Coordinates of C-alpha atoms in Angstrom, one line a residue:
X1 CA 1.6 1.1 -47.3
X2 CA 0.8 -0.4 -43.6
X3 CA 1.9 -4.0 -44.9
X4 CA 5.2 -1.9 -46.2
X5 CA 6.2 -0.4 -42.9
X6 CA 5.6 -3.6 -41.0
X7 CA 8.1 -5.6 -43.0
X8 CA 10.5 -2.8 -42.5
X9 CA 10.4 -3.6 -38.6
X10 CA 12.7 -6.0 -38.3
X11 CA 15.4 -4.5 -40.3
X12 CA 14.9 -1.1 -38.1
X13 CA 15.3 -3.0 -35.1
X14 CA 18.6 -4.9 -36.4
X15 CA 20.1 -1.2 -37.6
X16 CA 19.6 0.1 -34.3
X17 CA 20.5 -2.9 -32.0
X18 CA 23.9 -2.4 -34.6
X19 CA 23.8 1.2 -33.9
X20 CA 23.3 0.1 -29.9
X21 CA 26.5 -2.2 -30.1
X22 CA 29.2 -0.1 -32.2
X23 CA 28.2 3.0 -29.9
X24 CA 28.5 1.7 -26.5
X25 CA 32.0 0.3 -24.6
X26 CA 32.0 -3.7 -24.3
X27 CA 31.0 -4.6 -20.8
X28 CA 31.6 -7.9 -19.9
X29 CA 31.8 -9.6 -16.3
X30 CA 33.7 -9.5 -13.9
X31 CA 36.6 -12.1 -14.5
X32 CA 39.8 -12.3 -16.2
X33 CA 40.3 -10.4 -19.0
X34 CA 39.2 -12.1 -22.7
X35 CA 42.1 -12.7 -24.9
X36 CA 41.5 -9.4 -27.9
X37 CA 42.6 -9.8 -31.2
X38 CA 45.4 -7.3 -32.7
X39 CA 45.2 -5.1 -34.9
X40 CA 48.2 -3.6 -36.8
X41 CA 48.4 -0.2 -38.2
X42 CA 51.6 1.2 -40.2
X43 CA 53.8 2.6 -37.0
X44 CA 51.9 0.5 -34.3
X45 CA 49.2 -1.7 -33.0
X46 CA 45.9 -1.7 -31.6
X47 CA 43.3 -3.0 -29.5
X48 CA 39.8 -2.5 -28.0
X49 CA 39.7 -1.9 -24.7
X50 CA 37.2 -3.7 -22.8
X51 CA 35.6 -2.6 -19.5
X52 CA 34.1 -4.6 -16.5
X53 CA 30.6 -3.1 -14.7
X54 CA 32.0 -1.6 -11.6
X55 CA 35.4 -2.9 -11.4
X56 CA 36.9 0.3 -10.3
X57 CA 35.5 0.4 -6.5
X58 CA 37.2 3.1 -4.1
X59 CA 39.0 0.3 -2.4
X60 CA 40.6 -1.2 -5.8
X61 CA 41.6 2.4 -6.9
X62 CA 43.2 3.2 -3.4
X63 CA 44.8 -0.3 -3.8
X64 CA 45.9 -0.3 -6.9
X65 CA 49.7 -1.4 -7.6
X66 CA 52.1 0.8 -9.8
X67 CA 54.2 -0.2 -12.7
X68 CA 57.7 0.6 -13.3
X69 CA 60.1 -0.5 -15.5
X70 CA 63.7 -0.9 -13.9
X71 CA 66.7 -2.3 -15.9
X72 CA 70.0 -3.6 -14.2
X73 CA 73.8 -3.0 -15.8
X74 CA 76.0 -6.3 -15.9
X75 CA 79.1 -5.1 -13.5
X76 CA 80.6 -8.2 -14.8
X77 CA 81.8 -7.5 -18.7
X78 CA 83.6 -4.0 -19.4
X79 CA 82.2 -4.0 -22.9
X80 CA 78.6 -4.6 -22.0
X81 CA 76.8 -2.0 -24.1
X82 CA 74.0 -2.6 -21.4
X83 CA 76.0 -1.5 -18.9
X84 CA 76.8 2.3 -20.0
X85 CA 75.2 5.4 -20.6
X86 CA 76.8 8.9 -21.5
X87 CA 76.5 12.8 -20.2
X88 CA 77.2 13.8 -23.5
X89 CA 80.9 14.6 -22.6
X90 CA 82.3 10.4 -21.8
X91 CA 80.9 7.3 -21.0
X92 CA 80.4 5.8 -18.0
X93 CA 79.6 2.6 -16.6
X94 CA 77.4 3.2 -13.0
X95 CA 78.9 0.4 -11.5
X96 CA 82.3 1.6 -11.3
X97 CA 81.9 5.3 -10.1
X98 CA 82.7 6.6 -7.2
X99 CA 79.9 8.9 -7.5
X100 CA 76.3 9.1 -8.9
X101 CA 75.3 11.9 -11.6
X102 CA 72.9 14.4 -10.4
X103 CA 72.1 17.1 -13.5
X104 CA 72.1 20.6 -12.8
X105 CA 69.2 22.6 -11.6
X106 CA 67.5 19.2 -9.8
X107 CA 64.8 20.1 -7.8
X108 CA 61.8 18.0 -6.8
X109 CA 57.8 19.5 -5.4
X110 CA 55.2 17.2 -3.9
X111 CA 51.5 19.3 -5.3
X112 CA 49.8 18.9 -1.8
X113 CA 48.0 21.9 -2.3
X114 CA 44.5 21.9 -3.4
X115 CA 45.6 25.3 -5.0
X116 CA 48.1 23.4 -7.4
X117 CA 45.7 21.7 -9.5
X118 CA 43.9 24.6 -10.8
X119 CA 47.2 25.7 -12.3
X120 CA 48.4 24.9 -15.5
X121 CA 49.1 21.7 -16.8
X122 CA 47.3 20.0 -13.5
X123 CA 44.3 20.1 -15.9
X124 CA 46.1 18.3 -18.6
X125 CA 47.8 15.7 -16.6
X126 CA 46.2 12.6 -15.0
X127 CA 46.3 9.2 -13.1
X128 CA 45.9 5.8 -15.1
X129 CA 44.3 3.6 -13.7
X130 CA 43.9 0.0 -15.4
X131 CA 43.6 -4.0 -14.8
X132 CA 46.1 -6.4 -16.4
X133 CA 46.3 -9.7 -17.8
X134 CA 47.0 -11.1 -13.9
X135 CA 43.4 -9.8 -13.3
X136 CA 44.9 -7.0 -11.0
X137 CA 44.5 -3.4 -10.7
X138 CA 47.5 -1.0 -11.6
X139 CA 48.0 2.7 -11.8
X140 CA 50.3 4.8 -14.1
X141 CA 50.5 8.1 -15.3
X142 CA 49.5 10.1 -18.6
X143 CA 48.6 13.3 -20.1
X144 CA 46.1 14.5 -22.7
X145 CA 47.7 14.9 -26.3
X146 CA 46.8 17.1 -29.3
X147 CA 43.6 16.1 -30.6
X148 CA 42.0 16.2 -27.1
X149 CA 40.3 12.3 -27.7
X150 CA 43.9 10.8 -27.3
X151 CA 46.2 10.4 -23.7
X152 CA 49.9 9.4 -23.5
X153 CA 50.8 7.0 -21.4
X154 CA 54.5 4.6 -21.4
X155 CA 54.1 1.5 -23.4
X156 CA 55.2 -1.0 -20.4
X157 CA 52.2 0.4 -18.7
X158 CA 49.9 -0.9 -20.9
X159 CA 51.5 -3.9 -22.5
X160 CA 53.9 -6.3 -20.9
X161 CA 53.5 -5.2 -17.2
X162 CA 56.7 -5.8 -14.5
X163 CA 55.5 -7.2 -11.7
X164 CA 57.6 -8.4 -8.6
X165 CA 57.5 -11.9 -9.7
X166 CA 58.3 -11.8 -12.9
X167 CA 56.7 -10.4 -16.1
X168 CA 53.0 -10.4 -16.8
X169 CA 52.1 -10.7 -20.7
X170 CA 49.2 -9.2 -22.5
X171 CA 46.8 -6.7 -23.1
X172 CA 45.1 -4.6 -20.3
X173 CA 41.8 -3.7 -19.7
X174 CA 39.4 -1.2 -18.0
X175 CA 41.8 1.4 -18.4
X176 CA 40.6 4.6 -17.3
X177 CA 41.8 8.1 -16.9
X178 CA 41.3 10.8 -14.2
X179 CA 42.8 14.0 -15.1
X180 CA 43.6 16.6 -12.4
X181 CA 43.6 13.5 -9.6
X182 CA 44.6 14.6 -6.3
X183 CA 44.3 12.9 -2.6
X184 CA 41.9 10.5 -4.0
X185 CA 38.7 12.9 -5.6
X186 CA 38.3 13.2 -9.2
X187 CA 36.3 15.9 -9.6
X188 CA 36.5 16.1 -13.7
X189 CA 35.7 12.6 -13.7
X190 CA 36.8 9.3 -14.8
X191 CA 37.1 8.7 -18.3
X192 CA 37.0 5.4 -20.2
X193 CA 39.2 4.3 -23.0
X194 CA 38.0 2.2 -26.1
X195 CA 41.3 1.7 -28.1
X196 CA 44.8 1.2 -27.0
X197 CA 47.6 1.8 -29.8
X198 CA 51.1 0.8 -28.6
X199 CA 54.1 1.7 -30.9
X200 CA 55.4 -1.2 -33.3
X201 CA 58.8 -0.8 -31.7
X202 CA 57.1 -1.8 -27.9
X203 CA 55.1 -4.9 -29.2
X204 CA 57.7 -6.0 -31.5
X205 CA 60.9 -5.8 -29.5
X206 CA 60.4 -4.2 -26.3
X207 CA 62.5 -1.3 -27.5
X208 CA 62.5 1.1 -24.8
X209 CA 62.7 3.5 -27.6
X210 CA 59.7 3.2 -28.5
X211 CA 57.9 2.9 -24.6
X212 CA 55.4 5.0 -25.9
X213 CA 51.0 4.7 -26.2
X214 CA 48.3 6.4 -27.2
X215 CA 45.0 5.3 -25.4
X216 CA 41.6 6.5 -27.4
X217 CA 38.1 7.9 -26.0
X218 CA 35.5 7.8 -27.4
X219 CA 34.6 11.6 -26.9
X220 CA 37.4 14.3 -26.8
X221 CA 38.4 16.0 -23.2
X222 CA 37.2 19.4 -22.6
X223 CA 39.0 22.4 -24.0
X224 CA 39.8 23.5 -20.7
X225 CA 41.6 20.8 -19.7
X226 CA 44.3 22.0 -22.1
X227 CA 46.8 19.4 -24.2
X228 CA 50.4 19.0 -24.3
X229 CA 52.1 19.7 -28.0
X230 CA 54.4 16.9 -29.0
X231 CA 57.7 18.3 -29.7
X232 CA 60.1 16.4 -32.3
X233 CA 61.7 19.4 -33.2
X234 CA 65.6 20.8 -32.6
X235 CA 66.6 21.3 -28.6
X236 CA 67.9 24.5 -28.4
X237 CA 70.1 23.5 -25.9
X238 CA 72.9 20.3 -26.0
X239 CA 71.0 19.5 -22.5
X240 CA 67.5 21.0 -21.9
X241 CA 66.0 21.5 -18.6
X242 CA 62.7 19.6 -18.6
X243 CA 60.0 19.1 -15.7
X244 CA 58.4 16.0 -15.5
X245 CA 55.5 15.0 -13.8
X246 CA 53.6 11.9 -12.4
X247 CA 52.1 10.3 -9.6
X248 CA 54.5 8.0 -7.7
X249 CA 53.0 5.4 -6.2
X250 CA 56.0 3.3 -3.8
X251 CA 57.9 4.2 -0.9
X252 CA 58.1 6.9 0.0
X253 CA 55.0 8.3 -1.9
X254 CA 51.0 7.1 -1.8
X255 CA 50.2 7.4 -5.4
X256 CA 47.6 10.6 -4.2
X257 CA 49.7 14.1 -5.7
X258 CA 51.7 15.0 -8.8
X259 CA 55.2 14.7 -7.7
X260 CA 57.1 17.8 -10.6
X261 CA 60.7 16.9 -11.0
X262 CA 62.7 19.8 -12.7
X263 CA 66.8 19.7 -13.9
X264 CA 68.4 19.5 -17.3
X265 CA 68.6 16.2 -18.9
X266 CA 72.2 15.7 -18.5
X267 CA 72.4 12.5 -19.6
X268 CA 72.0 10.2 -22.6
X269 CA 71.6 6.4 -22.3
X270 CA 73.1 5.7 -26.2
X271 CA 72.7 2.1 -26.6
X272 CA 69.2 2.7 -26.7
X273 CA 68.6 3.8 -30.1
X274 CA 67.8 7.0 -30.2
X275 CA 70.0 7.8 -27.4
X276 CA 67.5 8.5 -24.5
X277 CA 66.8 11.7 -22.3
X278 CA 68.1 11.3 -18.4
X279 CA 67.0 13.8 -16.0
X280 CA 67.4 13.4 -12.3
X281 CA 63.6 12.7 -10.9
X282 CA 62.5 11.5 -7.0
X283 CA 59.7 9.9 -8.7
X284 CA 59.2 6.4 -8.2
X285 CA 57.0 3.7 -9.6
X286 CA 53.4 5.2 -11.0
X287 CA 55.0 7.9 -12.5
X288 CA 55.4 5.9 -16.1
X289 CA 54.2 7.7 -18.7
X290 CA 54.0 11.1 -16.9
X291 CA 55.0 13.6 -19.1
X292 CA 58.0 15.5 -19.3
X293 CA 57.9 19.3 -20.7
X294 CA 60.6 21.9 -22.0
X295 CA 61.0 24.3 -19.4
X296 CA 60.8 27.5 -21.9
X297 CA 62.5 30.4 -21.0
X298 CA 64.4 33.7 -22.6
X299 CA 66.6 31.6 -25.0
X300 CA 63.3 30.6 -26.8
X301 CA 61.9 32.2 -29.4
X302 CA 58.3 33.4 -30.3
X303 CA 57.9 30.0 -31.7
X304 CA 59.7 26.8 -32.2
X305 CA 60.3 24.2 -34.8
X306 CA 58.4 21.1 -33.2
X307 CA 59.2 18.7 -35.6
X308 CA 61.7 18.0 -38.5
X309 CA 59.4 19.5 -40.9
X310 CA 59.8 22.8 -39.6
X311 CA 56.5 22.8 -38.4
X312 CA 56.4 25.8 -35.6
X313 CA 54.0 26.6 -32.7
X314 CA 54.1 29.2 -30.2
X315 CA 55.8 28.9 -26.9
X316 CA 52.8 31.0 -25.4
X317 CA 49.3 30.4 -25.1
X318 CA 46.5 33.4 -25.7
X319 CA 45.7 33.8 -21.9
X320 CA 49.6 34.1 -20.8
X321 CA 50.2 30.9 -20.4
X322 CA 52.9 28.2 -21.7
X323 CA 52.5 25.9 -24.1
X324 CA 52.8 22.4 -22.9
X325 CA 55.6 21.5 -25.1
X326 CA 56.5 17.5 -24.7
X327 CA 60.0 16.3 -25.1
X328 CA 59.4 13.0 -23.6
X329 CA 57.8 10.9 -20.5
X330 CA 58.7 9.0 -17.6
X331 CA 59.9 5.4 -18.9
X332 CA 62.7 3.6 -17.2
X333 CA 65.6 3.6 -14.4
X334 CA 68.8 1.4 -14.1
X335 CA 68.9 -0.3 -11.2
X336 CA 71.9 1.1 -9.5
X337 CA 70.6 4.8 -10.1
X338 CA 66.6 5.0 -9.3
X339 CA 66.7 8.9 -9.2
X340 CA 68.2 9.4 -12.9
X341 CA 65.0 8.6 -14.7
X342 CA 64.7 8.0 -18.8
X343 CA 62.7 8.9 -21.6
X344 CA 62.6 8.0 -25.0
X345 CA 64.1 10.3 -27.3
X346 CA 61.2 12.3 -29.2
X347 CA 62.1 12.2 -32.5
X348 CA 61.2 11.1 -35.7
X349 CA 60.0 7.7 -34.5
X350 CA 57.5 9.3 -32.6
X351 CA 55.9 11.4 -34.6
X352 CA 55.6 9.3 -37.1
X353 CA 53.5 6.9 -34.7
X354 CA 51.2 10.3 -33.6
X355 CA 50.7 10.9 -36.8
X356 CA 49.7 7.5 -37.9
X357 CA 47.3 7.3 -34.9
X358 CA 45.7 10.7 -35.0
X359 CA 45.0 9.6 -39.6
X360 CA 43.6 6.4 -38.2
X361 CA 41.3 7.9 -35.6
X362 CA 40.3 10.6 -38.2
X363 CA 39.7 8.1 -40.7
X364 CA 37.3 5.8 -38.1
X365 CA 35.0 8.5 -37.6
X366 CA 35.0 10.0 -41.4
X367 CA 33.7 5.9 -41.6
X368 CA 31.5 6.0 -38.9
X369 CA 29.7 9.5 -40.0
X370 CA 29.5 8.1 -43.5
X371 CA 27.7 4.7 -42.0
X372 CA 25.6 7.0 -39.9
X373 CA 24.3 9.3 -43.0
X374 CA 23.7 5.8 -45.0
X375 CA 22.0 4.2 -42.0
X376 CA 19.2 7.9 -41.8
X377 CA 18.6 7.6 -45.7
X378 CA 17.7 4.1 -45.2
X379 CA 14.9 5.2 -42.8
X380 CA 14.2 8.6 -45.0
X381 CA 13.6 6.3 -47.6
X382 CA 11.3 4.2 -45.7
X383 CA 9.6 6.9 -44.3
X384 CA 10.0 6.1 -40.7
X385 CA 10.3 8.9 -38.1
X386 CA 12.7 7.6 -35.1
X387 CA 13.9 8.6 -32.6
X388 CA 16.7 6.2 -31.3
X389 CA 17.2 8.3 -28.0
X390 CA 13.9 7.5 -27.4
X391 CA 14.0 3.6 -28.8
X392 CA 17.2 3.4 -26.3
X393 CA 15.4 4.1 -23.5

């Protein structure tokens, strides 16, 4: 039986140098980023995320540059679909009026207060922090979705990054999420991704219907932290009032609070397909992929439909508070108009791709816990007794 167990050695050793591997994030050295391969899934594609040993210094996340995503309207052709966007009531091409929309009920807060962040959805909400294909450090916004292992975040943060010379193409790395940032501490930590999925409609076409991601953790967020609920589901009103939130990043901001902007989405830019949400916002670039939430008040029900299925959810939480419903987040500005900011409409499209993501997360881990059991009969049947805690260290 001796001779038995020693020819088993080097097969326990591979299974948990595999185990070893698959568990931990790729590390790799400091340098530009390794081109990833792509993965495809049925609504959108994927790929790993991979880190750098202590890339993120204090000075690189104070320094960090934000993205934005800002589109300009041709002044010069009257029929340039580009070139319009809609209240809902006419059309209007920004070039040519004498005055700029501001939707009803616009107000803008600056969180400076300590105080602020202990309040619902501070916890939920977070700074993005991540290094593109240029081999330089970037910050966005995002917020923790259902599922509590998944964070939103705008597509043209994490793909296809703006920059002021021209566009930088390809996959990001060392992306890492701090929710509940404020003047620079992070005190419920840093998080690291593993996966990014970006929508088909981003990586195929650069729809800015579909400026929407998902970035993956390996273990889900605290309960406490709270989540927002996607909402797909019928506005109750032709023109919701919605508060978004992110951290702006350029003039005249630092990147260091939550800047909450709060009107009703007064506007629809419909030659995007679907028409997308306007809202007037201070927030500048950084703020991509903040999120932007129904303001719920008295002509709300109990619950709400949140998706075409007539799926419902409450509007209020056990402990009195609201639910974070999300209609949207921070994606694009024209040009000529910085403070009307866009979302992509929340509909169908997007649930679909939540969806899709949350079965393909599910269905990685069903796989891995299968592997797992298969790996611990192995050993059963080979009578071993490990521990790979204590093989690890």
């Amino acid at each position: 039986m001796a001779g038995h167990h020693h020819s088993a050695v080097p097969l326990v050793v591979g299974i948990v140098v595999m185990l070893t591997v698959v568990m931990m994030v790729s590390v790799t050295a400091v340098g530009p980023p390794p081109v990833r391969p792509v993965h495809r899934g049925s609504t959108f594609v994927y790929f790993e995320v991979r880190h750098s040993a202590g890339y993120w210094t204090e000075k690189r996340m104070r320094t960090a540059r934000p993205v934005h995503s800002v589109h300009n309207h041709n002044s010069s052709d009257n029929n340039d679909n580009s070139d319009k966007a809609s209240d809902g009531d006419s059309t209007h091409t920004y070039l040519r009026r004498a005055e700029k929309p501001v939707c009803s009920g616009a107000t803008a807060t600056l969180l400076q207060s300590t105080y602020d962040y202990v309040q619902a959805p501070l916890f939920t909400v977070g700074k993005v922090f991540f290094r593109s294909q240029d081999d330089k450090p970037y910050v966005c916004s995002g917020s923790i979705a259902e599922g509590s292992r998944l964070v939103w975040t705008a597509a043209h943060c994490v793909f296809n990054i703006s920059v002021t010379n021209g566009t930088v193409a390809g996959m990001i790395s060392n992306f890492v999420f701090v929710p509940q940032f404020h003047n620079g501490t992070a005190n419920l930590g840093r998080y690291s991704a593993t996966r990014i999925h970006v929508s088909g409609g981003w990586m195929d076409l650069h729809d800015r219907a579909y400026d929407f991601a998902l970035a993956e953790f390996a273990k889900p967020f605290r309960a406490s932290y709270g989540h927002v609920t996607l909402y797909t589901g019928p506005l109750v009103a032709k023109k919701p009032l919605v508060r978004g939130y992110g951290y702006p990043n350029a003039d005249p901001f630092n990147g260091m609070w939550v800047n909450v902007c709060q009107s009703v989405a007064c506007m629809r830019d419909k030659y995007i397909s679907p028409a997308s949400l306007g809202f007037s916002c201070t927030s500048t670039a950084g703020s991509s992929g903040g999120p932007m939430l129904l303001v719920t008040d008295g002509s709300y029900p109990d619950e709400v439909i949140v998706d075409s299925s007539q799926n419902t959810v409450p509007i209020v939480n056990n402990d009195g508070t609201r639910v974070n419903l999300m209609v949207g987040l921070i994606s694009y500005v024209y040009a000529e108009d910085r403070e009307l900011i866009f979302s992509p409409f929340f509909g169908d499209q997007v649930r679909q791709f939540f969806d899709d993501v949350l079965r393909n997360v599910a269905e990685r881990s069903t796989a891995a816990r299968c592997c797992y059991a298969a790996i611990l009969s192995i050993l059963s049947t080979l009578d071993w007794q490990i521990s790979i805690t204590a093989f690890l260290r």
